mmCIF file with all atom_site columns, C-alpha atoms in Angstrom:
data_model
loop_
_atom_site.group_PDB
_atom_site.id
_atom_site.type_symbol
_atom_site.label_atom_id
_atom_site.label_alt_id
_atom_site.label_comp_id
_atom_site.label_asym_id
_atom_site.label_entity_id
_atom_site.label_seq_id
_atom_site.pdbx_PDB_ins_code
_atom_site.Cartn_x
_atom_site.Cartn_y
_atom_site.Cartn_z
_atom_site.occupancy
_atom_site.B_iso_or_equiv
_atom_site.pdbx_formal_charge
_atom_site.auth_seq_id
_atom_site.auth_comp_id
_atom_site.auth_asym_id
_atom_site.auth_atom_id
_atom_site.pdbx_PDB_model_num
ATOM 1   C CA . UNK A 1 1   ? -19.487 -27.583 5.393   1.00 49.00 ? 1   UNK A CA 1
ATOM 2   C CA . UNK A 1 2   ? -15.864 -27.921 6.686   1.00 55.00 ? 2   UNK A CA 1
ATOM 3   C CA . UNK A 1 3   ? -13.300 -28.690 4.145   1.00 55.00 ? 3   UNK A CA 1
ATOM 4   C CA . UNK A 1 4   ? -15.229 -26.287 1.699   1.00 55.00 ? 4   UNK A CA 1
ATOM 5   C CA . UNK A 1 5   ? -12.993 -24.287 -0.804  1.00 56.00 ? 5   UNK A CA 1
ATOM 6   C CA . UNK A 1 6   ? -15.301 -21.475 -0.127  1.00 57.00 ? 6   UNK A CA 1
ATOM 7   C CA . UNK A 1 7   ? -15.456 -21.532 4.122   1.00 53.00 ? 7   UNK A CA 1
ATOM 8   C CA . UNK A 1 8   ? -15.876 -18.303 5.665   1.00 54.00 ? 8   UNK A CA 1
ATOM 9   C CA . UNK A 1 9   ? -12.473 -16.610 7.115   1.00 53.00 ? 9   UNK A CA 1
ATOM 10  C CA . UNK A 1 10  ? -14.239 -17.638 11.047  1.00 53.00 ? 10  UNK A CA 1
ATOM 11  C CA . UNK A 1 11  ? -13.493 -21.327 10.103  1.00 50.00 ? 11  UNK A CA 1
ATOM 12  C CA . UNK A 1 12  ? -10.379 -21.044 8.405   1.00 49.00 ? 12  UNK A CA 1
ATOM 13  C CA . UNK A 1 13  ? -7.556  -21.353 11.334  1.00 49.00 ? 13  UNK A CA 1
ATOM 14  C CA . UNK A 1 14  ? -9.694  -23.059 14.328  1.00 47.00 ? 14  UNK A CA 1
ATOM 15  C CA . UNK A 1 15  ? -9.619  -26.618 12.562  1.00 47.00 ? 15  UNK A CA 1
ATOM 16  C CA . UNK A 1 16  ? -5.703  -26.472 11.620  1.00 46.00 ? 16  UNK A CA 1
ATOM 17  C CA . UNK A 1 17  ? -3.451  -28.538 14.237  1.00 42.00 ? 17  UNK A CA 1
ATOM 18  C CA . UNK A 1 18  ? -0.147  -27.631 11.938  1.00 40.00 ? 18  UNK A CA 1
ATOM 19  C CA . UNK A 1 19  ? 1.433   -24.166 11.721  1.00 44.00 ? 19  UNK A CA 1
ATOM 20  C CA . UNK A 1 20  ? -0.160  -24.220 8.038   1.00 45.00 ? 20  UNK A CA 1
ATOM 21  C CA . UNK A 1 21  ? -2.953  -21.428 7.815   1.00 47.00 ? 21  UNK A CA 1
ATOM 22  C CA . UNK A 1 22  ? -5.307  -20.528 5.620   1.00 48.00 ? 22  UNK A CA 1
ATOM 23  C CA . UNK A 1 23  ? -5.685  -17.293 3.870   1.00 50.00 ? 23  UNK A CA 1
ATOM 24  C CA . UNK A 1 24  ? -7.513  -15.788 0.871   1.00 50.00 ? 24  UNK A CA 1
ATOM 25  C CA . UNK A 1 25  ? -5.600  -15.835 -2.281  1.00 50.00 ? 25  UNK A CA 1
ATOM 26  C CA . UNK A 1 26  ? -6.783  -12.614 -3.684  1.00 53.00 ? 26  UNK A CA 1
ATOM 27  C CA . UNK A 1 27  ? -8.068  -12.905 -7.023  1.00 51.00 ? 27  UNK A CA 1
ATOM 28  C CA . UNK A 1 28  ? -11.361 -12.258 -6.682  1.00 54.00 ? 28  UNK A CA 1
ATOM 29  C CA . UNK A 1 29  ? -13.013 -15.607 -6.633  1.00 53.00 ? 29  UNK A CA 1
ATOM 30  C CA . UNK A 1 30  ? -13.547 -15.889 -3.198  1.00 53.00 ? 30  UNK A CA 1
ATOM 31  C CA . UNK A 1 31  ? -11.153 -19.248 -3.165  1.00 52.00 ? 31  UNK A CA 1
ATOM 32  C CA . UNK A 1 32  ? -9.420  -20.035 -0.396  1.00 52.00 ? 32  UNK A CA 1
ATOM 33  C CA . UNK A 1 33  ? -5.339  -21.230 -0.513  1.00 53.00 ? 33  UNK A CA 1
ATOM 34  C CA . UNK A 1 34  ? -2.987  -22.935 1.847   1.00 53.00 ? 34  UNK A CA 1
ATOM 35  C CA . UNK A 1 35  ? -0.533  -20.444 3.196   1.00 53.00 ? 35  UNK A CA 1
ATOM 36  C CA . UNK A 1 36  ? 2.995   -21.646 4.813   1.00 52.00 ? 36  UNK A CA 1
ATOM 37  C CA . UNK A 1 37  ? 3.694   -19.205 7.908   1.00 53.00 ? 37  UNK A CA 1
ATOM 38  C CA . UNK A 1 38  ? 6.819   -21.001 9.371   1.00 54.00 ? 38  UNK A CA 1
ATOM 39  C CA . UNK A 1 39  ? 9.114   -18.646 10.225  1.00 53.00 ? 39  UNK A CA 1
ATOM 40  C CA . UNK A 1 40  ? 11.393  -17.653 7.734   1.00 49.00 ? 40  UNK A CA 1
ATOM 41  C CA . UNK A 1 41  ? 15.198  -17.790 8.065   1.00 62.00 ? 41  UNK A CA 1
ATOM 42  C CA . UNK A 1 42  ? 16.864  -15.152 5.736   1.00 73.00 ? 42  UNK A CA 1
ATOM 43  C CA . UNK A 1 43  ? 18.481  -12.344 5.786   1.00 85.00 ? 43  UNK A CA 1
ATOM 44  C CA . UNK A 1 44  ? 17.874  -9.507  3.664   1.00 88.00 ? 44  UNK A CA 1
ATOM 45  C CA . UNK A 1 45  ? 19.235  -5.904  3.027   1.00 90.00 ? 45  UNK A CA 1
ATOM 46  C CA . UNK A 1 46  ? 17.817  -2.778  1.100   1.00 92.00 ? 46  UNK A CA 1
ATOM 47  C CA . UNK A 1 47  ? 20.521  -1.462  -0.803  1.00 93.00 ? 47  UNK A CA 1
ATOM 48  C CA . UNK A 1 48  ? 20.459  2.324   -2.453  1.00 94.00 ? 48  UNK A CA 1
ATOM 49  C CA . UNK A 1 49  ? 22.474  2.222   -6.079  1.00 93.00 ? 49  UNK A CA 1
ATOM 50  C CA . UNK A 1 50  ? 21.681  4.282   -8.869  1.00 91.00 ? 50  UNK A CA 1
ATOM 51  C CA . UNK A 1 51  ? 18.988  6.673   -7.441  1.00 92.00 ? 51  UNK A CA 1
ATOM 52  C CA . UNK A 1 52  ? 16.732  3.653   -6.676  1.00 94.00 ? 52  UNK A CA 1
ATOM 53  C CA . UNK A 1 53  ? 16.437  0.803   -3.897  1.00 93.00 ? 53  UNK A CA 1
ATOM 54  C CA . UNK A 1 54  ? 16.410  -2.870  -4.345  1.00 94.00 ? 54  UNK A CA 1
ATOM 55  C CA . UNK A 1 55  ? 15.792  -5.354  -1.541  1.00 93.00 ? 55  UNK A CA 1
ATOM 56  C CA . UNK A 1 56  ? 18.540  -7.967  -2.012  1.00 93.00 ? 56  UNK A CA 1
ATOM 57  C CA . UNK A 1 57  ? 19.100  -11.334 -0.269  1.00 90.00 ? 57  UNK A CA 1
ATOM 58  C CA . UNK A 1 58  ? 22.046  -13.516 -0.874  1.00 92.00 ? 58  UNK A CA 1
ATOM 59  C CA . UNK A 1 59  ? 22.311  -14.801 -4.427  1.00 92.00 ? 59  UNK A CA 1
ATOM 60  C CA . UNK A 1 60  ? 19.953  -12.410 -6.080  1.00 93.00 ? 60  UNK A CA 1
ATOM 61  C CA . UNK A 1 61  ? 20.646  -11.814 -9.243  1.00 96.00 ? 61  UNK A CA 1
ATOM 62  C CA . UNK A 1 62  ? 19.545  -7.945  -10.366 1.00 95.00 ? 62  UNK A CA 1
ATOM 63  C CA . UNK A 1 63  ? 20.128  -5.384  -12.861 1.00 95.00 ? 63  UNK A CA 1
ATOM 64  C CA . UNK A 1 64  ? 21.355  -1.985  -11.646 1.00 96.00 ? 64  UNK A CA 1
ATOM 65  C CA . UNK A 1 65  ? 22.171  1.347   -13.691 1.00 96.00 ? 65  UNK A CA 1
ATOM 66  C CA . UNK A 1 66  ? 25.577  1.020   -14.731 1.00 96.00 ? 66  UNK A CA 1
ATOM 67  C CA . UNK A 1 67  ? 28.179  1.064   -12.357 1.00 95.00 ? 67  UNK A CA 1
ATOM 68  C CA . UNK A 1 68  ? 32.166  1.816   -13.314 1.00 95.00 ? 68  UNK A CA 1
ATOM 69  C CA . UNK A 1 69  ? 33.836  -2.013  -12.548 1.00 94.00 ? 69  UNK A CA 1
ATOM 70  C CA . UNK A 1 70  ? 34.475  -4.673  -14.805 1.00 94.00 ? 70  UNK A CA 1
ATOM 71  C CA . UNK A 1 71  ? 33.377  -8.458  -15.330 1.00 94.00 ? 71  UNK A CA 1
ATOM 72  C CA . UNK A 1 72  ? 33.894  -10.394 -12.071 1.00 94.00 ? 72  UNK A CA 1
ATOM 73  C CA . UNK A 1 73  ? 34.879  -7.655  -9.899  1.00 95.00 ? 73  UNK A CA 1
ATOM 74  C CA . UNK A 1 74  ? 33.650  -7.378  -6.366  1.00 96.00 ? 74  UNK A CA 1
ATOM 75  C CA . UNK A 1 75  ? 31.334  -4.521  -5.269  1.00 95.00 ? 75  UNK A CA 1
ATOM 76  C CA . UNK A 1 76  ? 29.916  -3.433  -1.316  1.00 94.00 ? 76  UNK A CA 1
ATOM 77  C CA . UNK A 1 77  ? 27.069  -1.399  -0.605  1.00 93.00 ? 77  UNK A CA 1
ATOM 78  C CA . UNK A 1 78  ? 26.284  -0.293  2.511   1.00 90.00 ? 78  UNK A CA 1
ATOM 79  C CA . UNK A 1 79  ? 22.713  -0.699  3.446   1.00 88.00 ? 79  UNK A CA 1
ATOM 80  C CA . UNK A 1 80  ? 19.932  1.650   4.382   1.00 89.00 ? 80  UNK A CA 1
ATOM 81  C CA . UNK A 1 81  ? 18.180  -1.340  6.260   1.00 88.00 ? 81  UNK A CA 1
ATOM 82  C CA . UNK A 1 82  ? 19.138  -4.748  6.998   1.00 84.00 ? 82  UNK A CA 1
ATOM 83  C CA . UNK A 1 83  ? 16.400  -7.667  8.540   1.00 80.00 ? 83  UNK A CA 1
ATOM 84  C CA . UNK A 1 84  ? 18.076  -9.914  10.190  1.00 76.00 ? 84  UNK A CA 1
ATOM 85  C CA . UNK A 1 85  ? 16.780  -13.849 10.307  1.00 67.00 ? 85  UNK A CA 1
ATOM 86  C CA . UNK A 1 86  ? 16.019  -13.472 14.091  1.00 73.00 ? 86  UNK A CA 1
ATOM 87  C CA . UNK A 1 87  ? 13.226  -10.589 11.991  1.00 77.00 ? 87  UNK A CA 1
ATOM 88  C CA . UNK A 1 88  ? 15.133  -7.748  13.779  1.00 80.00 ? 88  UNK A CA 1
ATOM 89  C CA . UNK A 1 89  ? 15.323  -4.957  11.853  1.00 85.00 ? 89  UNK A CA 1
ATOM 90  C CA . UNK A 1 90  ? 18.611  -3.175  11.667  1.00 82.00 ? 90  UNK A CA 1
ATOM 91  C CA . UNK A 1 91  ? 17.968  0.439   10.449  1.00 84.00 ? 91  UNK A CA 1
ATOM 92  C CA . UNK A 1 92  ? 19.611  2.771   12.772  1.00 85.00 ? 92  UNK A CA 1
ATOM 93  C CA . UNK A 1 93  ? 23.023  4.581   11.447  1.00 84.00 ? 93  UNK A CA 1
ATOM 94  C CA . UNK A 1 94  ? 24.916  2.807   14.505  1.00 84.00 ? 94  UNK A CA 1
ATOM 95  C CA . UNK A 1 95  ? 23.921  -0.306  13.884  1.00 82.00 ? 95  UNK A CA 1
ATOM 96  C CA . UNK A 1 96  ? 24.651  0.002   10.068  1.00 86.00 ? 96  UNK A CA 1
ATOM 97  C CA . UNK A 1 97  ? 28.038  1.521   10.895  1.00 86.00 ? 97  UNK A CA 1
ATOM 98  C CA . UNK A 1 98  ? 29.949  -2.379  10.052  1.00 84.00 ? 98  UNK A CA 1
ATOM 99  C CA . UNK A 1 99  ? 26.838  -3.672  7.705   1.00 88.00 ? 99  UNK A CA 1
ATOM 100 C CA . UNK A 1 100 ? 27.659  -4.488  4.205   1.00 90.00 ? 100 UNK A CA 1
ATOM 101 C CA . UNK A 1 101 ? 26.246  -5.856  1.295   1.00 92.00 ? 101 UNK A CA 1
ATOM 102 C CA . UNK A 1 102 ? 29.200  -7.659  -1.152  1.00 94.00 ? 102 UNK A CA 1
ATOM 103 C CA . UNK A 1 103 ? 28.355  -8.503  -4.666  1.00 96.00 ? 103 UNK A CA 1
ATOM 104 C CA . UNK A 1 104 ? 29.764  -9.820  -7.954  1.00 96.00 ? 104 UNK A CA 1
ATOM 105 C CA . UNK A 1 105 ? 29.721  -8.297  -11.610 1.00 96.00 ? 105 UNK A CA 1
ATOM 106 C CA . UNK A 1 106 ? 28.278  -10.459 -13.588 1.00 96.00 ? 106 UNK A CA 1
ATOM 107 C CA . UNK A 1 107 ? 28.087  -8.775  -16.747 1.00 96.00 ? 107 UNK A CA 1
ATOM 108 C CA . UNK A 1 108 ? 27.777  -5.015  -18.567 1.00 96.00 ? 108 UNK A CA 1
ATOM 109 C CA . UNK A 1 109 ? 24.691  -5.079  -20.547 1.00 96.00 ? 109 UNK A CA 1
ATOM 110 C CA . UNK A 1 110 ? 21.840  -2.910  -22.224 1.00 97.00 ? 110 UNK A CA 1
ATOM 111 C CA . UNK A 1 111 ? 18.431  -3.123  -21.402 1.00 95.00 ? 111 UNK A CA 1
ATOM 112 C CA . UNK A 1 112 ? 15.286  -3.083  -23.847 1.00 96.00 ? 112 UNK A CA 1
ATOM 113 C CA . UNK A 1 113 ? 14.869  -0.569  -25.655 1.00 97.00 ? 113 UNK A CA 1
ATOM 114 C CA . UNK A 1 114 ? 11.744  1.536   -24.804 1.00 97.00 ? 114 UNK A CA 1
ATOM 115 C CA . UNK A 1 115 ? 10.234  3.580   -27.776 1.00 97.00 ? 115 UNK A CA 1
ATOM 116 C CA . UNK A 1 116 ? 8.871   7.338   -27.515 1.00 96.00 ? 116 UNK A CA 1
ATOM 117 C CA . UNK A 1 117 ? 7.069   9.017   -29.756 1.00 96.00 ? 117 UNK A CA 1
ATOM 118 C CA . UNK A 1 118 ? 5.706   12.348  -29.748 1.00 95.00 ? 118 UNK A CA 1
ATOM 119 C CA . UNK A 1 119 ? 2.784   13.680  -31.378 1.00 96.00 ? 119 UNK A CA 1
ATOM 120 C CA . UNK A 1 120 ? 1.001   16.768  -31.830 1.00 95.00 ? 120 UNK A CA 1
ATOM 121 C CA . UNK A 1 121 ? -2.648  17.183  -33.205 1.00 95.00 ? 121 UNK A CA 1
ATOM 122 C CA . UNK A 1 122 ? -3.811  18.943  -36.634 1.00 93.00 ? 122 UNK A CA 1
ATOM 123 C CA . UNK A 1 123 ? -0.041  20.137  -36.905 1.00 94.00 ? 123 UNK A CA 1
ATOM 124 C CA . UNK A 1 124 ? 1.346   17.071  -38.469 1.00 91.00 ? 124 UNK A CA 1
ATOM 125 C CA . UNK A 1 125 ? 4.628   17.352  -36.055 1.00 95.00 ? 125 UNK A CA 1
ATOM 126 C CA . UNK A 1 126 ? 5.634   14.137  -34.809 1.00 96.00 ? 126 UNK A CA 1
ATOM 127 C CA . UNK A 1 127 ? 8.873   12.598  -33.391 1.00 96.00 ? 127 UNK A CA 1
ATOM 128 C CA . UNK A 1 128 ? 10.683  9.419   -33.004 1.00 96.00 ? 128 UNK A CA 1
ATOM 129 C CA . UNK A 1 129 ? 12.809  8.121   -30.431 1.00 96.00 ? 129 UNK A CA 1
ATOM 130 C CA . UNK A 1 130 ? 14.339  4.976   -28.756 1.00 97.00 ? 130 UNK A CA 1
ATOM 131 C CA . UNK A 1 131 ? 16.376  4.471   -25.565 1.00 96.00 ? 131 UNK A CA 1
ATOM 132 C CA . UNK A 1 132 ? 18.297  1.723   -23.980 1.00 97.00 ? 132 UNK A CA 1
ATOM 133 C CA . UNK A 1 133 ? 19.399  1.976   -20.631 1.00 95.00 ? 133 UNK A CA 1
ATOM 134 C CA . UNK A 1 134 ? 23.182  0.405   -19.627 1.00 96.00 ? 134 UNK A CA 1
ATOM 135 C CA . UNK A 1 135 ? 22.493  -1.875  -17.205 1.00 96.00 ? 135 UNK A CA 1
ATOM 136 C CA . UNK A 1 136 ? 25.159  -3.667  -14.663 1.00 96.00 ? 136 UNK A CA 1
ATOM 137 C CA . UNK A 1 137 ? 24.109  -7.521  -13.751 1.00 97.00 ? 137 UNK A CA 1
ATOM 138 C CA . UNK A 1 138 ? 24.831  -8.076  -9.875  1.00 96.00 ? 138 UNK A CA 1
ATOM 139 C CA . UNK A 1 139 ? 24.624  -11.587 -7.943  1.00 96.00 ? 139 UNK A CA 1
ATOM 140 C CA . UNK A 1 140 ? 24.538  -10.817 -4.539  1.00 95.00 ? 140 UNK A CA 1
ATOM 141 C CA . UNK A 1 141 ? 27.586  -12.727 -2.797  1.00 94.00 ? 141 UNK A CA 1
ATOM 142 C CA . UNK A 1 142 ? 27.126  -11.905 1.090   1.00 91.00 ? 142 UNK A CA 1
ATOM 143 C CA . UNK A 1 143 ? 25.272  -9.948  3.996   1.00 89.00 ? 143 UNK A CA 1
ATOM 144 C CA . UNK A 1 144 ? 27.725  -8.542  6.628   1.00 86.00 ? 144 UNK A CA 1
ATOM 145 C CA . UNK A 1 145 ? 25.530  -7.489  9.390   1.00 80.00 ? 145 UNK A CA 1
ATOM 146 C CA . UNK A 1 146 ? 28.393  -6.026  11.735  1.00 73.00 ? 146 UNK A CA 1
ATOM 147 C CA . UNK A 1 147 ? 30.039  -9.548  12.307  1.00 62.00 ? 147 UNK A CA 1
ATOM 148 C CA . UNK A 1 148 ? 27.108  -11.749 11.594  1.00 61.00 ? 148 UNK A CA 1
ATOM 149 C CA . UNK A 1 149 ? 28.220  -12.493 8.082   1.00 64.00 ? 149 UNK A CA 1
ATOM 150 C CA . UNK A 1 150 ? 25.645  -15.052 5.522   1.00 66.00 ? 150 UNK A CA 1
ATOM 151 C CA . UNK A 1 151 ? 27.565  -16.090 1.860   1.00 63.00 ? 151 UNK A CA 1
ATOM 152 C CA . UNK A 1 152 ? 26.028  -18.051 -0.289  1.00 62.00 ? 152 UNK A CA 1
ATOM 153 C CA . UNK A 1 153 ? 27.412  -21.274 0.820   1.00 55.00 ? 153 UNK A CA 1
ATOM 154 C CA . UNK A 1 154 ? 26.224  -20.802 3.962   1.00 53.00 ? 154 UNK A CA 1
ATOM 155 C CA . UNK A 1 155 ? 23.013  -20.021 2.999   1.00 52.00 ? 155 UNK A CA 1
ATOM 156 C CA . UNK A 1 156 ? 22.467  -22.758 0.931   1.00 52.00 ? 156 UNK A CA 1
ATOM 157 C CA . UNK A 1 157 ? 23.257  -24.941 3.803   1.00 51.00 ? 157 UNK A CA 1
ATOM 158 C CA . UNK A 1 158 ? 21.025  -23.621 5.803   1.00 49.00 ? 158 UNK A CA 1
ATOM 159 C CA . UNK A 1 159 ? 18.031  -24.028 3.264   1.00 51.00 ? 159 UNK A CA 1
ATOM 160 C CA . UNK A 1 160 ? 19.197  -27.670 2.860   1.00 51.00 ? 160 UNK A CA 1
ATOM 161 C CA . UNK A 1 161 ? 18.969  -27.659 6.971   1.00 51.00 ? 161 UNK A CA 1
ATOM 162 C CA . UNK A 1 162 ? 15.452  -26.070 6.662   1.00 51.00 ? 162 UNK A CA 1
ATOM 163 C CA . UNK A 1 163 ? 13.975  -29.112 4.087   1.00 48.00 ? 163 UNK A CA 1
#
């Protein structure tokens, strides 16, 4: 049966003519979904900030451990790894030497607070507490990628290029 939702993974690519693919969606039911596989055009950093790493793109919007800068104040981070939209991979210190990653303040915030409690058995001791984390709200304004440089206006240009 070709067409079926339920084709074996043999069938799946021979009968497409467009750079559409199939692939299994994952969930167990042994459906099968339409994948897009066009190449992709954007560029995209891994920034380190607060003990952690966060994969950023331009206009991102993330929350970060609290950093020391005020609402609307411009931040750079220099990246541990940078793919650019040609998918090369910019990881080595030389090539990272004029890479950075610019972004806005947004806001200063707190996060949700997270309840602990404590408990002990057949001693009755127990114990309360609550923590919110202070949290800094980044948009991502720009990728500098050692003279290749994407804003956000330019990147929404070139999505409206891509449609």
């Amino acid at each position: 049966m070709l067409g079926c939702a339920t084709e074996p993974p043999s069938w799946r690519s021979t009968r497409l003519l467009d750079p559409v693919a199939r692939s299994h969606r994952g969930d167990g039911r042994g459906r099968w979904a339409i994948k897009d596989e066009r190449k992709s055009t954007v560029v995209y950093a891994v920034i380190r900030t607060g003990g952690k790493q966060y994969r950023v793109k331009v206009g991102d919007v993330l929350d970060v451990e609290r950093l020391p800068a005020d609402d609307g104040a411009d931040l750079s981070f220099e990246p541990i790894l940078v793919v650019d939209d040609d998918g090369n991979v910019h990881s080595a210190a030389s090539e990272l030497a004029g890479a950075t990653v610019t972004a806005t303040v947004m806001e200063q915030h707190r996060g949700k607070k997270i309840r602990v409690f404590t408990y002990k058995n057949k001693t009755g001791q127990q114990r309360h507490q609550g923590h919110r984390q202070s949290l800094t709200r980044l948009v991502v304004a720009g990728i500098d990628v050692g003279g290749n440089k994407q804003s956000g206006a330019s990147s929404k240009a070139a999505e409206k290029d891509g449609e």
